[in-house]
Coordinates of C-alpha atoms in Angstrom, one line a residue:
M1 CA 2.9 6.8 1.1
K2 CA 0.4 6.4 -1.4
I3 CA -1.4 2.8 -2.2
L4 CA -3.3 1.3 -5.2
I5 CA -4.6 -1.8 -5.6
E6 CA -3.6 -3.5 -8.9
A7 CA -6.8 -4.0 -11.0
Y8 CA -9.2 -2.2 -9.5
S9 CA -10.7 0.9 -11.9
Y10 CA -9.2 4.4 -10.7
N11 CA -11.2 7.2 -11.2
G12 CA -8.7 9.0 -14.2
N13 CA -8.0 11.7 -12.1
S14 CA -7.1 11.2 -8.4
V15 CA -4.3 9.2 -10.2
K16 CA -2.1 10.3 -12.6
N17 CA 0.0 12.5 -10.9
I18 CA 0.9 9.1 -9.0
L19 CA 1.7 7.0 -12.1
K20 CA 3.5 10.1 -12.7
G21 CA 5.8 8.3 -15.7
I22 CA 4.3 4.5 -14.3
S23 CA 1.8 4.6 -16.3
N24 CA -1.1 6.4 -18.1
L25 CA -3.5 4.5 -19.6
R26 CA -6.8 4.9 -19.8
D27 CA -10.4 3.5 -20.9
V28 CA -12.4 5.8 -22.6
K29 CA -14.7 6.2 -19.6
G30 CA -11.9 8.0 -18.1
K31 CA -10.9 4.8 -16.1
V32 CA -7.3 3.5 -15.1
N33 CA -6.7 -0.1 -14.5
V34 CA -2.8 -0.7 -12.6
N35 CA -2.1 -3.7 -14.2
Y36 CA 1.8 -3.3 -12.1
V37 CA 2.7 -5.0 -8.1
G38 CA 5.3 -4.0 -6.8
Y39 CA 7.1 -0.4 -5.3
F40 CA 8.1 2.3 -6.5
Y41 CA 8.8 6.2 -5.6
N42 CA 7.8 9.2 -7.3
P43 CA 10.2 12.1 -7.4
S44 CA 7.5 14.6 -8.3
L45 CA 5.5 13.5 -5.1
K46 CA 8.4 12.9 -3.0
D47 CA 7.2 9.7 -2.3
C48 CA 6.3 6.5 -2.5
V49 CA 3.9 4.5 -4.1
F50 CA 2.8 0.8 -3.4
I51 CA 1.1 -1.5 -5.4
L52 CA -0.2 -4.1 -3.8
P53 CA -2.0 -7.3 -5.0
R54 CA -5.6 -8.4 -5.7
V55 CA -6.0 -10.6 -3.5
L56 CA -6.3 -7.6 -1.3
L57 CA -9.9 -6.9 -2.8
N58 CA -12.9 -9.0 -2.8
K59 CA -16.4 -8.9 -4.6
E60 CA -17.9 -6.2 -3.8
E61 CA -14.1 -4.6 -4.8
K62 CA -13.3 -3.5 -1.0
V63 CA -10.6 -3.1 0.6
F64 CA -10.3 -5.2 4.6
G65 CA -14.4 -6.1 3.1
R66 CA -14.7 -2.2 4.5
L67 CA -12.8 0.3 2.5
N68 CA -12.7 1.6 -0.7
P69 CA -9.5 1.7 -2.4
E70 CA -9.6 5.2 -4.3
E71 CA -10.3 6.0 -0.1
I72 CA -6.8 4.7 1.6
I73 CA -4.4 5.7 -1.5
D74 CA -3.7 8.8 0.1
F75 CA -1.9 6.1 3.7
D76 CA -1.0 9.1 6.4
D77 CA -4.4 10.8 5.5
S78 CA -6.4 7.2 5.7
N79 CA -4.6 6.1 8.6
S80 CA -7.3 7.1 10.9
K81 CA -9.4 4.3 9.3
F82 CA -7.8 1.1 9.4
S83 CA -7.4 -0.8 12.9
E84 CA -3.5 -1.0 13.9
S85 CA -3.3 -5.1 13.0
E86 CA -4.6 -3.5 9.6
R87 CA -2.2 -0.9 8.9
A88 CA 0.9 -3.0 10.5
F89 CA -0.1 -6.2 8.0
I90 CA 0.1 -3.3 5.0
Y91 CA 3.7 -2.4 6.3
E92 CA 5.0 -5.8 6.4
L93 CA 2.6 -7.5 3.3
A94 CA 4.9 -4.0 1.3
V95 CA 8.1 -5.7 2.2
W96 CA 6.9 -9.6 1.1
I97 CA 6.2 -8.1 -1.4
Y98 CA 9.4 -6.8 -2.2
R99 CA 11.4 -9.5 -1.8
A100 CA 8.9 -12.4 -3.2
I101 CA 9.3 -9.9 -6.1
V102 CA 13.2 -10.0 -6.8
V103 CA 14.0 -13.9 -5.1
F104 CA 11.5 -14.2 -8.9
N105 CA 14.0 -11.9 -10.1
E106 CA 17.2 -13.7 -9.3
H107 CA 15.1 -16.8 -10.1
N108 CA 14.4 -16.3 -13.4
P109 CA 16.9 -13.9 -14.4
T110 CA 15.3 -14.6 -18.5
N111 CA 11.8 -13.5 -17.5
T112 CA 9.9 -10.3 -19.6
I113 CA 8.1 -8.7 -16.1
I114 CA 9.6 -7.0 -13.9
R115 CA 10.8 -3.4 -14.5
K116 CA 13.6 -2.4 -11.8
Q117 CA 15.8 0.2 -11.4
D118 CA 18.0 0.3 -8.2
A119 CA 17.3 3.5 -5.4
P120 CA 19.3 6.1 -5.6
Q121 CA 22.9 6.8 -3.5
M122 CA 22.0 7.9 0.1
N123 CA 23.4 11.4 1.6
P124 CA 23.2 13.7 5.0
S125 CA 21.0 16.3 3.1
P126 CA 17.8 17.1 4.2
L127 CA 16.3 16.0 -0.3
R128 CA 13.5 13.2 0.7
R129 CA 11.1 12.2 3.5
Y130 CA 11.1 8.9 4.7
N131 CA 8.4 7.2 6.0
T132 CA 7.5 3.7 4.7
F133 CA 8.8 0.8 6.7
L134 CA 10.7 -1.1 3.1
D135 CA 11.9 2.7 2.4
I136 CA 13.6 2.5 6.0
L137 CA 14.8 -1.6 5.5
L138 CA 16.5 -0.8 2.2
A139 CA 18.2 1.9 3.9
L140 CA 19.3 -0.3 6.9
Q141 CA 21.7 -2.4 4.3
K142 CA 22.3 -0.2 1.8
F143 CA 23.8 1.8 4.8
N144 CA 25.4 -2.0 5.7
R145 CA 26.9 -2.1 2.2
E146 CA 28.6 1.2 1.8
N147 CA 30.4 1.7 5.2
Q148 CA 32.1 -1.4 5.8
Q149 CA 35.9 0.9 6.4
L150 CA 34.0 3.0 8.0
I151 CA 32.4 0.7 10.9
F152 CA 35.4 -1.2 11.7
S153 CA 37.5 1.9 12.0
I154 CA 35.2 3.2 14.6
L155 CA 35.7 -0.3 16.1
K156 CA 39.2 -0.1 16.0
E157 CA 39.3 3.7 17.8
V158 CA 36.6 2.8 20.3
R159 CA 37.9 -0.5 21.4
S160 CA 42.2 -0.2 21.6
G161 CA 43.5 -0.4 24.7
Y162 CA 41.0 -2.8 26.4
N163 CA 43.3 -4.8 27.7
K164 CA 46.3 -3.5 28.3
I165 CA 48.0 -2.9 31.4
N166 CA 48.9 0.1 33.2
W167 CA 52.1 -1.4 34.6
N168 CA 52.2 2.9 36.4
K169 CA 49.5 2.1 38.5
T170 CA 49.9 -1.3 38.9
I171 CA 52.8 -1.0 41.2
S172 CA 51.6 2.5 43.1
R173 CA 48.9 0.4 43.9
N174 CA 49.5 -3.1 44.3
R175 CA 50.9 -5.2 47.1
V176 CA 53.6 -7.4 45.7
I177 CA 56.0 -10.3 46.1
V178 CA 59.4 -11.1 45.2
Q179 CA 60.2 -14.6 44.5
D180 CA 64.6 -15.2 43.4
G181 CA 64.5 -11.6 42.2
T182 CA 61.0 -11.1 40.4
P183 CA 58.1 -9.0 41.5
F184 CA 54.3 -11.5 41.2
Y185 CA 51.5 -9.1 41.0
Y186 CA 48.4 -11.1 42.3
Q187 CA 46.2 -8.2 40.1
F188 CA 46.7 -6.1 37.5
V189 CA 45.3 -2.7 36.8
N190 CA 44.1 -2.4 32.9
K191 CA 42.5 0.2 30.6
R192 CA 38.8 0.7 31.7
R193 CA 36.3 -0.3 29.4
V194 CA 33.9 3.0 28.9
N195 CA 30.1 3.0 27.7
N196 CA 30.8 4.7 23.9
P197 CA 27.5 6.1 22.5
D198 CA 29.2 5.1 19.1
E199 CA 29.9 1.0 19.5
E200 CA 26.4 1.1 21.4
L201 CA 24.8 2.6 18.3
L202 CA 26.4 0.4 16.4
M203 CA 25.2 -3.0 18.6
I204 CA 21.4 -1.1 18.3
Y205 CA 22.4 -0.7 14.4
Y206 CA 24.0 -5.1 13.9
S207 CA 21.3 -6.2 16.2
I208 CA 17.9 -4.6 13.7
L209 CA 20.2 -6.4 11.0
N210 CA 20.2 -9.5 12.6
Y211 CA 16.4 -9.3 13.4
I212 CA 15.3 -8.3 9.9
R213 CA 17.6 -10.9 8.3
E214 CA 16.2 -13.8 9.8
E215 CA 12.9 -12.5 9.7
Y216 CA 12.5 -11.3 6.3
G217 CA 15.5 -13.3 4.9
F218 CA 17.1 -10.5 3.4
P219 CA 21.0 -11.5 2.6
I220 CA 23.2 -9.6 4.5
Q221 CA 26.8 -9.8 6.2
I222 CA 26.9 -9.0 9.8
A223 CA 30.2 -7.8 11.0
L224 CA 31.6 -9.6 14.1
G225 CA 32.4 -8.6 17.9
F226 CA 29.1 -7.5 18.9
D227 CA 26.5 -9.3 21.8
L228 CA 23.7 -8.5 19.7
I229 CA 20.2 -7.8 21.3
K230 CA 18.1 -10.7 20.4
G231 CA 15.0 -12.6 21.0
P232 CA 12.4 -10.7 24.1
S233 CA 15.2 -9.0 24.3
F234 CA 15.1 -7.0 21.0
D235 CA 11.2 -7.4 21.2
Q236 CA 10.7 -5.0 23.9
Y237 CA 13.3 -2.6 22.3
L238 CA 10.5 -3.3 19.4
N239 CA 8.3 -2.3 21.4
G240 CA 9.9 1.5 22.9
M241 CA 13.1 1.1 24.4
G242 CA 14.7 0.6 21.1
I243 CA 13.3 4.2 20.2
A244 CA 14.2 5.2 24.5
R245 CA 17.9 4.1 24.4
L246 CA 18.1 6.2 21.4
R247 CA 17.2 9.5 22.6
Q248 CA 19.6 9.0 25.1
I249 CA 22.6 8.5 23.0
R250 CA 21.2 11.6 20.6
Y251 CA 22.7 13.6 21.9
K252 CA 26.1 12.5 22.0
C253 CA 26.8 11.1 18.5
F254 CA 28.7 13.9 16.5
S255 CA 29.9 12.7 13.7
D256 CA 27.6 13.2 10.2
V257 CA 27.6 9.0 9.7
S258 CA 27.1 9.0 12.9
L259 CA 23.7 11.2 13.2
F260 CA 23.0 9.9 10.5
L261 CA 22.4 6.2 11.6
W262 CA 20.9 7.1 14.7
D263 CA 17.9 8.6 12.1
L264 CA 17.7 5.0 10.6
C265 CA 17.5 3.4 13.3
Y266 CA 15.3 5.9 15.1
A267 CA 12.8 5.1 12.1
F268 CA 13.3 1.5 12.0
F269 CA 11.5 1.4 15.4
E270 CA 8.9 4.1 13.8
K271 CA 8.3 2.6 11.0
S272 CA 7.6 6.4 10.0
K273 CA 10.8 9.0 9.9
K274 CA 11.7 11.6 7.9
I275 CA 15.1 10.4 7.0
S276 CA 17.2 12.9 4.1
M277 CA 18.3 12.1 0.3
D278 CA 19.2 12.5 -3.1
V279 CA 17.6 12.1 -5.0
N280 CA 17.5 12.5 -9.3
E281 CA 15.8 10.2 -10.5
Q282 CA 12.8 7.2 -10.2
E283 CA 13.2 4.1 -8.6
Y284 CA 11.2 1.4 -8.5
L285 CA 10.1 -2.8 -8.5
L286 CA 7.2 -3.7 -11.0
A287 CA 6.1 -7.0 -12.0
A288 CA 4.5 -6.3 -14.6
N289 CA 1.9 -9.8 -13.7
F290 CA 2.2 -10.7 -11.0
E291 CA -0.4 -13.6 -11.8
T292 CA 3.0 -14.7 -12.8
V293 CA 4.7 -14.9 -10.2
F294 CA 1.9 -15.8 -7.7
E295 CA 2.1 -19.1 -9.9
A296 CA 6.0 -19.5 -9.7
I297 CA 6.0 -19.3 -5.9
I298 CA 3.5 -22.1 -5.0
D299 CA 5.2 -24.3 -8.0
D300 CA 8.5 -24.3 -5.9
L301 CA 6.3 -24.2 -3.1
V302 CA 4.0 -27.4 -3.7
G303 CA 5.5 -28.6 -7.0
D304 CA 8.4 -29.0 -8.4
P305 CA 9.6 -26.8 -11.1
H306 CA 13.1 -27.9 -12.0
E307 CA 12.2 -31.6 -12.9
N308 CA 12.7 -32.8 -15.8
F309 CA 8.9 -33.7 -16.9
P310 CA 9.5 -36.0 -20.1
K311 CA 8.0 -33.7 -23.6
G312 CA 4.4 -34.0 -23.3
L313 CA 4.4 -33.8 -20.3
V314 CA 3.6 -30.1 -18.1
E315 CA 3.8 -28.8 -22.2
Q316 CA 1.0 -30.5 -23.3
D317 CA 0.9 -32.1 -27.0
D318 CA -3.1 -28.8 -27.6
G319 CA -0.8 -26.3 -27.0
K320 CA -1.5 -26.4 -22.4
R321 CA 1.3 -26.0 -19.9
V322 CA 0.5 -28.0 -16.1
D323 CA 0.4 -25.0 -13.3
H324 CA 1.9 -27.0 -11.3
M325 CA 3.1 -31.7 -11.3
Y326 CA 4.6 -33.3 -9.1
R327 CA 5.6 -37.1 -8.2
Y328 CA 4.5 -38.6 -5.3
N329 CA 2.6 -41.5 -2.7
D330 CA -0.7 -42.8 -5.2
L331 CA -4.3 -42.8 -2.7
I332 CA -4.1 -46.6 -2.8
R333 CA -1.2 -47.9 -1.1
G334 CA -0.8 -47.2 2.3
D335 CA 2.9 -47.4 2.0
A336 CA 5.5 -44.7 1.0
N337 CA 5.7 -47.1 -2.1
E338 CA 7.3 -46.9 -5.5
N339 CA 4.1 -45.8 -7.3
L340 CA 4.6 -42.5 -7.5
I341 CA 1.6 -41.1 -9.1
Y342 CA 0.9 -37.6 -10.8
Y343 CA -0.5 -35.1 -8.3
I344 CA -1.4 -32.0 -10.7
G345 CA -2.1 -28.6 -9.9
D346 CA -3.1 -25.1 -10.5
S347 CA -2.7 -21.9 -8.3
K348 CA -5.9 -19.2 -9.4
Y349 CA -3.9 -15.8 -8.4
Y350 CA -7.8 -13.9 -8.2
K351 CA -9.9 -11.4 -5.8
Q352 CA -10.5 -12.7 -2.6
K353 CA -14.1 -15.2 -2.6
T354 CA -14.1 -14.8 -6.9
L355 CA -15.8 -18.2 -7.6
L356 CA -14.0 -20.6 -10.1
T357 CA -14.9 -20.4 -13.6
K358 CA -16.7 -23.9 -15.7
N359 CA -14.2 -22.9 -17.6
S360 CA -11.6 -22.8 -15.7
V361 CA -12.5 -26.6 -13.5
Y362 CA -12.6 -27.9 -17.9
K363 CA -9.1 -27.0 -18.4
Q364 CA -8.5 -28.7 -15.4
F365 CA -9.8 -32.1 -16.2
T366 CA -8.7 -31.7 -19.5
Y367 CA -5.2 -31.8 -18.2
A368 CA -6.1 -35.1 -15.8
R369 CA -7.0 -36.4 -18.9
N370 CA -3.9 -35.7 -21.5
V371 CA -1.9 -37.3 -18.5
I372 CA -3.9 -40.5 -18.6
Q373 CA -3.7 -40.6 -22.8
W374 CA 0.2 -39.5 -22.6
N375 CA 0.5 -42.4 -19.9
I376 CA -1.1 -45.3 -22.1
D377 CA 0.7 -43.7 -25.2
L378 CA 4.8 -44.5 -23.4
F379 CA 3.6 -48.2 -21.7
F380 CA 2.2 -49.2 -25.4
N381 CA 4.8 -47.0 -27.7
G382 CA 7.8 -46.0 -25.6
Q383 CA 10.8 -47.5 -25.1
A384 CA 11.9 -48.9 -21.7
N385 CA 14.7 -46.4 -20.9
E386 CA 11.8 -44.0 -21.4
K387 CA 9.2 -46.0 -19.3
K388 CA 11.4 -46.0 -16.2
G389 CA 10.3 -43.8 -12.9
H390 CA 7.0 -43.5 -14.3
V391 CA 3.8 -45.4 -12.5
K392 CA 1.3 -47.0 -15.2
L393 CA -2.2 -46.1 -14.9
R394 CA -3.7 -49.0 -16.1
D395 CA -4.4 -52.7 -14.8
D396 CA -4.4 -54.6 -17.5
D397 CA -5.5 -57.0 -15.2
T398 CA -9.1 -55.3 -14.9
E399 CA -8.5 -53.0 -16.8
G400 CA -9.2 -50.4 -14.3
Y401 CA -7.1 -46.4 -14.2
N402 CA -5.2 -46.0 -11.4
V403 CA -6.2 -42.4 -9.1
I404 CA -4.9 -39.0 -10.5
P405 CA -5.1 -36.6 -7.1
N406 CA -6.2 -33.2 -9.5
F407 CA -6.3 -29.9 -7.1
F408 CA -6.2 -26.4 -7.5
I409 CA -4.5 -23.7 -4.7
S410 CA -5.8 -20.2 -5.0
A411 CA -5.6 -17.1 -2.1
T412 CA -6.8 -15.3 0.0
Q413 CA -6.3 -13.1 3.1
E414 CA -8.5 -13.3 5.9
E415 CA -6.7 -12.6 8.0
F416 CA -3.9 -10.0 9.4
N417 CA -1.1 -11.9 10.2
R418 CA 1.0 -15.2 8.5
N419 CA -0.2 -17.9 9.6
D420 CA 0.2 -21.0 8.0
N421 CA -3.6 -22.6 7.4
I422 CA -3.7 -24.0 4.3
K423 CA -7.3 -25.3 4.2
L424 CA -9.8 -26.4 1.3
K425 CA -11.8 -24.1 0.7
T426 CA -14.9 -27.4 0.4
K427 CA -14.5 -30.9 1.5
R428 CA -16.8 -31.8 -1.7
P429 CA -14.7 -31.4 -5.2
F430 CA -15.8 -30.9 -8.6
F431 CA -16.1 -35.0 -10.1
S432 CA -16.0 -35.7 -13.8
F433 CA -17.1 -39.2 -14.5
Q434 CA -18.9 -40.9 -17.3
F435 CA -20.4 -44.0 -15.6
E436 CA -20.6 -42.4 -11.9
N437 CA -20.5 -45.9 -10.0
R438 CA -17.0 -46.5 -11.8
L439 CA -14.1 -44.9 -9.4
F440 CA -11.5 -46.7 -11.2
D441 CA -11.8 -45.3 -14.7
R442 CA -10.2 -43.5 -16.7
D443 CA -13.2 -40.7 -17.1
T444 CA -13.5 -40.5 -13.5
L445 CA -11.6 -37.6 -11.9
L446 CA -11.7 -35.0 -9.1
I447 CA -10.4 -31.7 -8.4
A448 CA -9.7 -31.2 -5.1
H449 CA -10.3 -26.4 -4.3
Y450 CA -7.7 -25.1 -1.2
N451 CA -7.6 -21.6 -0.4
V452 CA -3.9 -20.3 0.7
N453 CA -2.7 -17.7 3.3
F454 CA -1.4 -15.2 0.8
L455 CA 1.3 -13.6 3.2
F456 CA 2.5 -16.5 4.2
V457 CA 3.7 -18.2 1.3
I458 CA 4.6 -15.3 0.1
S459 CA 7.0 -15.2 3.2
L460 CA 7.7 -18.4 2.8
Y461 CA 9.0 -18.2 -0.9
A462 CA 10.7 -14.8 0.0
Q463 CA 12.8 -15.5 2.8
N464 CA 13.5 -18.2 0.2
N465 CA 15.3 -20.5 3.1
L466 CA 15.5 -24.4 1.0
S467 CA 14.7 -26.1 4.6
Q468 CA 11.8 -24.2 6.1
K469 CA 10.3 -24.2 1.6
D470 CA 11.4 -28.2 1.7
K471 CA 9.7 -28.7 5.1
W472 CA 6.3 -26.9 4.2
K473 CA 6.2 -28.7 1.0
K474 CA 6.9 -32.2 2.6
K475 CA 3.8 -31.0 5.0
V476 CA 1.0 -29.8 2.4
R477 CA 1.7 -33.0 -0.1
E478 CA 1.2 -35.5 3.2
M479 CA -2.1 -33.7 3.3
F480 CA -3.2 -32.9 0.4
R481 CA -3.0 -36.6 0.1
K482 CA -5.3 -37.5 3.0
E483 CA -7.4 -35.3 2.2
I484 CA -7.8 -36.0 -1.0
R485 CA -8.9 -39.8 0.5
E486 CA -11.9 -38.6 2.5
M487 CA -13.3 -37.3 0.0
L488 CA -13.0 -39.6 -1.6
E489 CA -14.2 -41.9 1.6
E490 CA -16.8 -39.4 1.3
K491 CA -18.3 -40.9 -1.8
F492 CA -17.5 -44.6 -2.2
H493 CA -16.8 -47.4 0.0
F494 CA -13.6 -49.4 -0.3
Y495 CA -12.7 -53.1 0.1
I496 CA -10.1 -55.2 -0.6
M497 CA -10.1 -58.5 -1.6
K498 CA -8.3 -60.9 -1.5
A499 CA -8.3 -64.1 -3.8
H500 CA -9.0 -67.5 -2.5
S501 CA -6.1 -70.1 -2.6
N502 CA -7.9 -72.1 -5.5
A503 CA -9.4 -69.5 -7.2
K504 CA -8.6 -68.4 -10.9
A505 CA -8.5 -64.9 -9.5
I506 CA -8.0 -63.2 -13.0
P507 CA -10.2 -65.5 -15.8
F508 CA -12.7 -64.7 -13.5
L509 CA -13.4 -61.6 -13.8
R510 CA -12.7 -61.2 -17.8
K511 CA -15.2 -62.9 -18.0
N512 CA -17.6 -60.6 -15.8
F513 CA -15.8 -58.2 -17.1
G514 CA -19.2 -56.2 -17.9
S515 CA -19.5 -57.1 -14.0
V516 CA -16.5 -55.5 -12.5
L517 CA -15.0 -52.1 -15.2
G518 CA -14.6 -49.8 -13.0
K519 CA -15.0 -50.6 -9.8
V520 CA -12.1 -53.4 -8.8
F521 CA -8.5 -52.7 -9.8
S522 CA -4.5 -53.8 -8.1
P523 CA -1.8 -51.2 -7.4
Y524 CA -0.3 -54.8 -6.6
K525 CA 2.2 -56.4 -8.2
N526 CA 0.9 -59.4 -5.7
K527 CA -2.5 -60.7 -8.0
E528 CA -3.8 -62.1 -5.0
Y529 CA -5.0 -58.4 -3.1
Y530 CA -7.9 -56.6 -5.1
Y531 CA -8.7 -52.9 -4.5
L532 CA -13.0 -52.7 -4.6
A533 CA -14.7 -48.8 -4.5
L534 CA -18.8 -49.2 -5.0
N535 CA -21.0 -45.7 -4.9
K536 CA -23.0 -45.0 -1.5
S537 CA -25.4 -43.4 -2.8
E538 CA -28.7 -45.4 -2.5
K539 CA -29.4 -46.4 -6.0
F540 CA -26.5 -48.1 -6.3
K541 CA -27.3 -50.4 -3.5
K542 CA -28.4 -52.9 -5.5
D543 CA -26.3 -52.9 -8.4
N544 CA -23.7 -52.9 -5.8
N545 CA -25.0 -56.2 -3.8
I546 CA -25.3 -58.2 -7.4
V547 CA -21.0 -56.9 -6.7
C548 CA -20.2 -58.1 -4.0
E549 CA -22.2 -60.9 -4.0
L550 CA -20.3 -62.1 -6.9
L551 CA -17.4 -61.0 -6.2
K552 CA -17.0 -63.3 -2.8
E553 CA -17.0 -66.8 -6.0
Q554 CA -13.8 -66.4 -5.8
F555 CA -12.3 -63.4 -3.2
D556 CA -12.9 -62.7 0.3
I557 CA -14.2 -59.1 1.0
R558 CA -12.7 -57.2 3.8
P559 CA -14.9 -53.1 4.2
C560 CA -10.9 -51.1 4.2
K561 CA -10.2 -47.2 4.4
L562 CA -7.5 -46.6 2.0
G563 CA -4.4 -47.6 3.1
D564 CA -4.8 -50.4 5.1
K565 CA -2.1 -52.4 5.7
L566 CA -3.1 -55.7 3.6
G567 CA -1.4 -58.3 6.4
N568 CA -4.2 -56.7 8.9
L569 CA -7.1 -56.7 7.0
F570 CA -6.9 -61.1 6.7
L571 CA -5.7 -61.8 10.2
K572 CA -7.9 -64.5 11.4

């Protein structure tokens, strides 16, 4: 097994034989960058090659923070350099990468970035070494697809005659009662069920397929009629019992098919085994631009990739395209409401700990500005049917603007499992503003930055389980909303203002427009209530006190948190 890392500059001589038939690109300094992710089988080496994503590299171009990629090209020879958890991680990542590319290719049949050639047919001739977990999973599934009729014939043979009464033994061994000339027997002698090694091998095989289906999401059809080994019992098989039991029945399997299936099952439990396969040509599944695949993964798990957004919103008029967009409850109101604000996201497929560039941040702010301008144009110039379903960002009474949530998602892999541990990279968001003490201003924008476990999102996407994906999407969207609120509350004091019974709120706000612009905003149809946001910085303390005293002439002002329910704040 060979391991290469995407986007790493290899010495040309160290990889020229490995990349034969896939890529022979070399720069002027004799270096080679592999710009694919996936796997392929190299017939000249009689070995499988995994090209893993650049996410495994840190800023120092090290794998797992300590290994030079050129040291681990020969994965089998470099096993002593890996811990057991690192080695297991490599195998698991390879399977999920394969599945993710397959799912992406199915969802995007017209894409131009996937290079694919199917694996050749298997047969029992000893021509190929099969030593990767990915190869074993594929071989197990191929056997199931191509041997259904043979499997059913084996079942029919080993189970024929079960529960059939043996009348000679029943009459000779059991007492009979005769009533009205009719004999009755209390017990019958049936054909005994014998432990058949072929049947046990099939039971183990289908238990493996069931595990692969549940664990990795492969679409596998399993024959009926087997008591499958599941849960803790199968865990014992994974931890050694599987190998032990297969060894016990090894010499009870006689047919070539049974022996071949035994080899496949044994290889699964051992994770590295010589398997026979006739290889006449190269096989591969490669993504030429895995950044596009990662973007599709995040959009599927977080965004609304299938929503028909209006022209100019995602595909913006200045030629920019928003990576991820969805509509969700706004940050201001506390209830699940119809004020579905636009959430804007951008996925970053970098090496680990790579810092965002100023260019990336600037572009993300530009996306938000374009969305605001699109919304202004819609509500000032659009038709009534075009406005339906869209919330107006600008409050005409205060000329304040609702806050647009904006975020980055970066892939990281700092651990060797696929825990769901999406979290803020930093609690200090990127801010852009013209006036620092005006939150409700069209020029005041923020961006949160999240890190997500790469293996987790790859596996969640690859399993292609709609209910699991939907559950995670709901959780993440609410988490984004909650944490972006908390970021704003770190920077601003928030208040709810309720107009006095005899107040003339709107004329008052318009009269004092210069003092309250960008500080006051109303997301409510009921113009009795308004939000007030004031920067917590000490340098604005005097200005904030003046604004509060001014507003108290017409409003009752209560401190609040974003989302507090209005009624509870003004209870006497």
